[in-house]
Amino acid sequence: MNPIDDYQDVLQNIEAAVVQVWQQNPAMTNYVVMAAYDAAINYYRALANQQTPKPANLTGLDAKVFDGVKEICEWRSGRASGPEEGEVPPIPLEDLVACLRKLRKSVDFWTKQSGRQGYMKYIEQYVQ
């Protein structure tokens, strides 16, 4: 499974949730997104392993980004209704975790390349 090839739309949906929070909070850094993605990875990995996920211990912007990411993940995994009309086929939780891991790696890459807001500046151009 290659998240970039197989689930480009899912990646963009998740990134759109991040950009939305960033546009409302322009001082937000990549580290906020890292914390939210890490919490989402742990949450959905537990669900994929049929375990009860531990609550995310996040506050402030970290929690706000996590809530946006979780809302998209719930929709795309078929666990909740979504913002768009019409149904999208749900993706398996294991694939959702792979997508979140891919996005997390992207945050690391763009932080090294372009600094503390590099990831958000990069994804903003693709998500509008």
PDB file of C-alpha atoms in Angstrom:
ATOM      1  CA  MET A   1       0.000   0.000   0.000  1.00  0.00           C
ATOM      2  CA  ASN A   2       1.393   3.349  -1.040  1.00  0.00           C
ATOM      3  CA  PRO A   3      -0.571   6.180   0.623  1.00  0.00           C
ATOM      4  CA  ILE A   4       0.496   8.705  -1.989  1.00  0.00           C
ATOM      5  CA  ASP A   5      -0.754   6.615  -4.887  1.00  0.00           C
ATOM      6  CA  ASP A   6      -3.721   4.877  -3.297  1.00  0.00           C
ATOM      7  CA  TYR A   7      -5.147   7.542  -1.003  1.00  0.00           C
ATOM      8  CA  GLN A   8      -4.164  10.956  -2.335  1.00  0.00           C
ATOM      9  CA  ASP A   9      -7.663  12.246  -1.580  1.00  0.00           C
ATOM     10  CA  VAL A  10      -7.449  11.102   2.051  1.00  0.00           C
ATOM     11  CA  LEU A  11      -4.083  12.805   2.512  1.00  0.00           C
ATOM     12  CA  GLN A  12      -5.493  16.024   1.065  1.00  0.00           C
ATOM     13  CA  ASN A  13      -8.594  15.853   3.281  1.00  0.00           C
ATOM     14  CA  ILE A  14      -6.431  15.526   6.396  1.00  0.00           C
ATOM     15  CA  GLU A  15      -4.088  18.303   5.281  1.00  0.00           C
ATOM     16  CA  ALA A  16      -7.068  20.565   4.586  1.00  0.00           C
ATOM     17  CA  ALA A  17      -8.091  20.218   8.240  1.00  0.00           C
ATOM     18  CA  VAL A  18      -4.576  21.265   9.288  1.00  0.00           C
ATOM     19  CA  VAL A  19      -4.523  24.264   6.943  1.00  0.00           C
ATOM     20  CA  GLN A  20      -7.901  25.400   8.219  1.00  0.00           C
ATOM     21  CA  VAL A  21      -6.601  25.596  11.797  1.00  0.00           C
ATOM     22  CA  TRP A  22      -3.360  27.221  10.650  1.00  0.00           C
ATOM     23  CA  GLN A  23      -5.193  29.959   8.738  1.00  0.00           C
ATOM     24  CA  GLN A  24      -7.059  30.813  11.941  1.00  0.00           C
ATOM     25  CA  ASN A  25      -3.818  30.689  13.981  1.00  0.00           C
ATOM     26  CA  PRO A  26      -0.958  31.997  11.812  1.00  0.00           C
ATOM     27  CA  ALA A  27       1.644  31.619  14.582  1.00  0.00           C
ATOM     28  CA  MET A  28       1.079  27.843  14.687  1.00  0.00           C
ATOM     29  CA  THR A  29       4.190  25.736  14.064  1.00  0.00           C
ATOM     30  CA  ASN A  30       4.900  22.335  12.568  1.00  0.00           C
ATOM     31  CA  TYR A  31       5.381  20.966  16.093  1.00  0.00           C
ATOM     32  CA  VAL A  32       1.658  21.395  16.742  1.00  0.00           C
ATOM     33  CA  VAL A  33       0.919  19.291  13.677  1.00  0.00           C
ATOM     34  CA  MET A  34       3.494  16.685  14.746  1.00  0.00           C
ATOM     35  CA  ALA A  35       1.776  16.278  18.121  1.00  0.00           C
ATOM     36  CA  ALA A  36      -1.646  15.974  16.491  1.00  0.00           C
ATOM     37  CA  TYR A  37      -0.458  13.438  13.906  1.00  0.00           C
ATOM     38  CA  ASP A  38       1.350  11.402  16.586  1.00  0.00           C
ATOM     39  CA  ALA A  39      -1.809  11.299  18.702  1.00  0.00           C
ATOM     40  CA  ALA A  40      -3.914  10.311  15.677  1.00  0.00           C
ATOM     41  CA  ILE A  41      -1.457   7.551  14.726  1.00  0.00           C
ATOM     42  CA  ASN A  42      -1.630   6.129  18.256  1.00  0.00           C
ATOM     43  CA  TYR A  43      -5.421   6.415  18.344  1.00  0.00           C
ATOM     44  CA  TYR A  44      -6.068   4.684  15.011  1.00  0.00           C
ATOM     45  CA  ARG A  45      -3.319   2.091  15.515  1.00  0.00           C
ATOM     46  CA  ALA A  46      -5.092   1.030  18.714  1.00  0.00           C
ATOM     47  CA  LEU A  47      -8.419   0.807  16.872  1.00  0.00           C
ATOM     48  CA  ALA A  48      -6.808  -1.174  14.049  1.00  0.00           C
ATOM     49  CA  ASN A  49      -5.467  -3.611  16.669  1.00  0.00           C
ATOM     50  CA  GLN A  50      -8.964  -3.833  18.193  1.00  0.00           C
ATOM     51  CA  GLN A  51      -7.839  -2.137  21.387  1.00  0.00           C
ATOM     52  CA  THR A  52      -9.399   0.738  23.263  1.00  0.00           C
ATOM     53  CA  PRO A  53      -7.463   3.875  22.320  1.00  0.00           C
ATOM     54  CA  LYS A  54      -6.049   6.006  25.097  1.00  0.00           C
ATOM     55  CA  PRO A  55      -7.412   9.544  25.124  1.00  0.00           C
ATOM     56  CA  ALA A  56      -5.144  12.074  23.446  1.00  0.00           C
ATOM     57  CA  ASN A  57      -3.490  14.196  26.110  1.00  0.00           C
ATOM     58  CA  LEU A  58      -3.426  17.392  24.086  1.00  0.00           C
ATOM     59  CA  THR A  59      -4.396  20.973  24.845  1.00  0.00           C
ATOM     60  CA  GLY A  60      -4.682  24.230  22.951  1.00  0.00           C
ATOM     61  CA  LEU A  61      -3.811  24.198  19.265  1.00  0.00           C
ATOM     62  CA  ASP A  62      -2.511  20.626  19.464  1.00  0.00           C
ATOM     63  CA  ALA A  63      -5.987  19.488  20.519  1.00  0.00           C
ATOM     64  CA  LYS A  64      -7.686  21.679  17.919  1.00  0.00           C
ATOM     65  CA  VAL A  65      -5.604  20.204  15.089  1.00  0.00           C
ATOM     66  CA  PHE A  66      -6.109  16.676  16.450  1.00  0.00           C
ATOM     67  CA  ASP A  67      -9.880  17.207  16.557  1.00  0.00           C
ATOM     68  CA  GLY A  68      -9.885  18.357  12.915  1.00  0.00           C
ATOM     69  CA  VAL A  69      -7.701  15.445  11.827  1.00  0.00           C
ATOM     70  CA  LYS A  70      -9.824  12.979  13.806  1.00  0.00           C
ATOM     71  CA  GLU A  71     -13.024  14.307  12.246  1.00  0.00           C
ATOM     72  CA  ILE A  72     -11.642  13.640   8.765  1.00  0.00           C
ATOM     73  CA  CYS A  73     -10.281  10.234   9.785  1.00  0.00           C
ATOM     74  CA  GLU A  74     -13.610   9.192  11.277  1.00  0.00           C
ATOM     75  CA  TRP A  75     -15.347  10.151   8.049  1.00  0.00           C
ATOM     76  CA  ARG A  76     -12.824   8.530   5.706  1.00  0.00           C
ATOM     77  CA  SER A  77     -12.746   5.302   7.745  1.00  0.00           C
ATOM     78  CA  GLY A  78     -16.536   5.076   7.560  1.00  0.00           C
ATOM     79  CA  ARG A  79     -16.955   5.519  11.312  1.00  0.00           C
ATOM     80  CA  ALA A  80     -18.896   8.813  10.949  1.00  0.00           C
ATOM     81  CA  SER A  81     -20.755  10.791   8.306  1.00  0.00           C
ATOM     82  CA  GLY A  82     -18.741  13.377   6.468  1.00  0.00           C
ATOM     83  CA  PRO A  83     -18.916  16.924   5.225  1.00  0.00           C
ATOM     84  CA  GLU A  84     -19.423  16.028   1.576  1.00  0.00           C
ATOM     85  CA  GLU A  85     -22.602  14.800  -0.011  1.00  0.00           C
ATOM     86  CA  GLY A  86     -22.471  11.299  -1.344  1.00  0.00           C
ATOM     87  CA  GLU A  87     -20.628   8.459   0.200  1.00  0.00           C
ATOM     88  CA  VAL A  88     -16.927   7.802  -0.177  1.00  0.00           C
ATOM     89  CA  PRO A  89     -15.722   4.239   0.222  1.00  0.00           C
ATOM     90  CA  PRO A  90     -14.250   3.734   3.694  1.00  0.00           C
ATOM     91  CA  ILE A  91     -10.584   2.890   3.952  1.00  0.00           C
ATOM     92  CA  PRO A  92      -9.255   0.217   6.313  1.00  0.00           C
ATOM     93  CA  LEU A  93      -7.842   1.509   9.595  1.00  0.00           C
ATOM     94  CA  GLU A  94      -4.423   0.022   8.795  1.00  0.00           C
ATOM     95  CA  ASP A  95      -4.306   2.094   5.605  1.00  0.00           C
ATOM     96  CA  LEU A  96      -5.452   5.179   7.501  1.00  0.00           C
ATOM     97  CA  VAL A  97      -2.553   4.716   9.936  1.00  0.00           C
ATOM     98  CA  ALA A  98      -0.171   4.406   6.963  1.00  0.00           C
ATOM     99  CA  CYS A  99      -1.543   7.689   5.585  1.00  0.00           C
ATOM    100  CA  LEU A 100      -1.039   9.432   8.922  1.00  0.00           C
ATOM    101  CA  ARG A 101       2.520   8.100   9.142  1.00  0.00           C
ATOM    102  CA  LYS A 102       3.244   9.399   5.642  1.00  0.00           C
ATOM    103  CA  LEU A 103       1.968  12.832   6.635  1.00  0.00           C
ATOM    104  CA  ARG A 104       4.040  12.753   9.826  1.00  0.00           C
ATOM    105  CA  LYS A 105       7.182  12.019   7.806  1.00  0.00           C
ATOM    106  CA  SER A 106       6.290  14.909   5.536  1.00  0.00           C
ATOM    107  CA  VAL A 107       6.191  17.247   8.548  1.00  0.00           C
ATOM    108  CA  ASP A 108       9.717  16.145   9.493  1.00  0.00           C
ATOM    109  CA  PHE A 109      10.971  16.659   5.949  1.00  0.00           C
ATOM    110  CA  TRP A 110       9.476  20.130   5.499  1.00  0.00           C
ATOM    111  CA  THR A 111      10.593  21.235   8.959  1.00  0.00           C
ATOM    112  CA  LYS A 112      14.188  20.376   8.022  1.00  0.00           C
ATOM    113  CA  GLN A 113      13.828  21.970   4.572  1.00  0.00           C
ATOM    114  CA  SER A 114      11.954  25.158   5.391  1.00  0.00           C
ATOM    115  CA  GLY A 115      11.771  25.722   9.130  1.00  0.00           C
ATOM    116  CA  ARG A 116       9.099  25.741  11.789  1.00  0.00           C
ATOM    117  CA  GLN A 117       6.190  26.511   9.445  1.00  0.00           C
ATOM    118  CA  GLY A 118       7.600  24.852   6.343  1.00  0.00           C
ATOM    119  CA  TYR A 119       5.124  21.976   6.282  1.00  0.00           C
ATOM    120  CA  MET A 120       2.081  24.215   6.471  1.00  0.00           C
ATOM    121  CA  LYS A 121       3.453  26.606   3.860  1.00  0.00           C
ATOM    122  CA  TYR A 122       4.070  23.642   1.586  1.00  0.00           C
ATOM    123  CA  ILE A 123       0.650  21.992   1.962  1.00  0.00           C
ATOM    124  CA  GLU A 124      -1.267  25.276   1.795  1.00  0.00           C
ATOM    125  CA  GLN A 125      -0.500  25.608  -1.897  1.00  0.00           C
ATOM    126  CA  TYR A 126      -2.220  22.272  -2.605  1.00  0.00           C
ATOM    127  CA  VAL A 127      -5.175  22.658  -0.261  1.00  0.00           C
ATOM    128  CA  GLN A 128      -7.585  25.537  -0.865  1.00  0.00           C
TER     129      GLN A 128
END
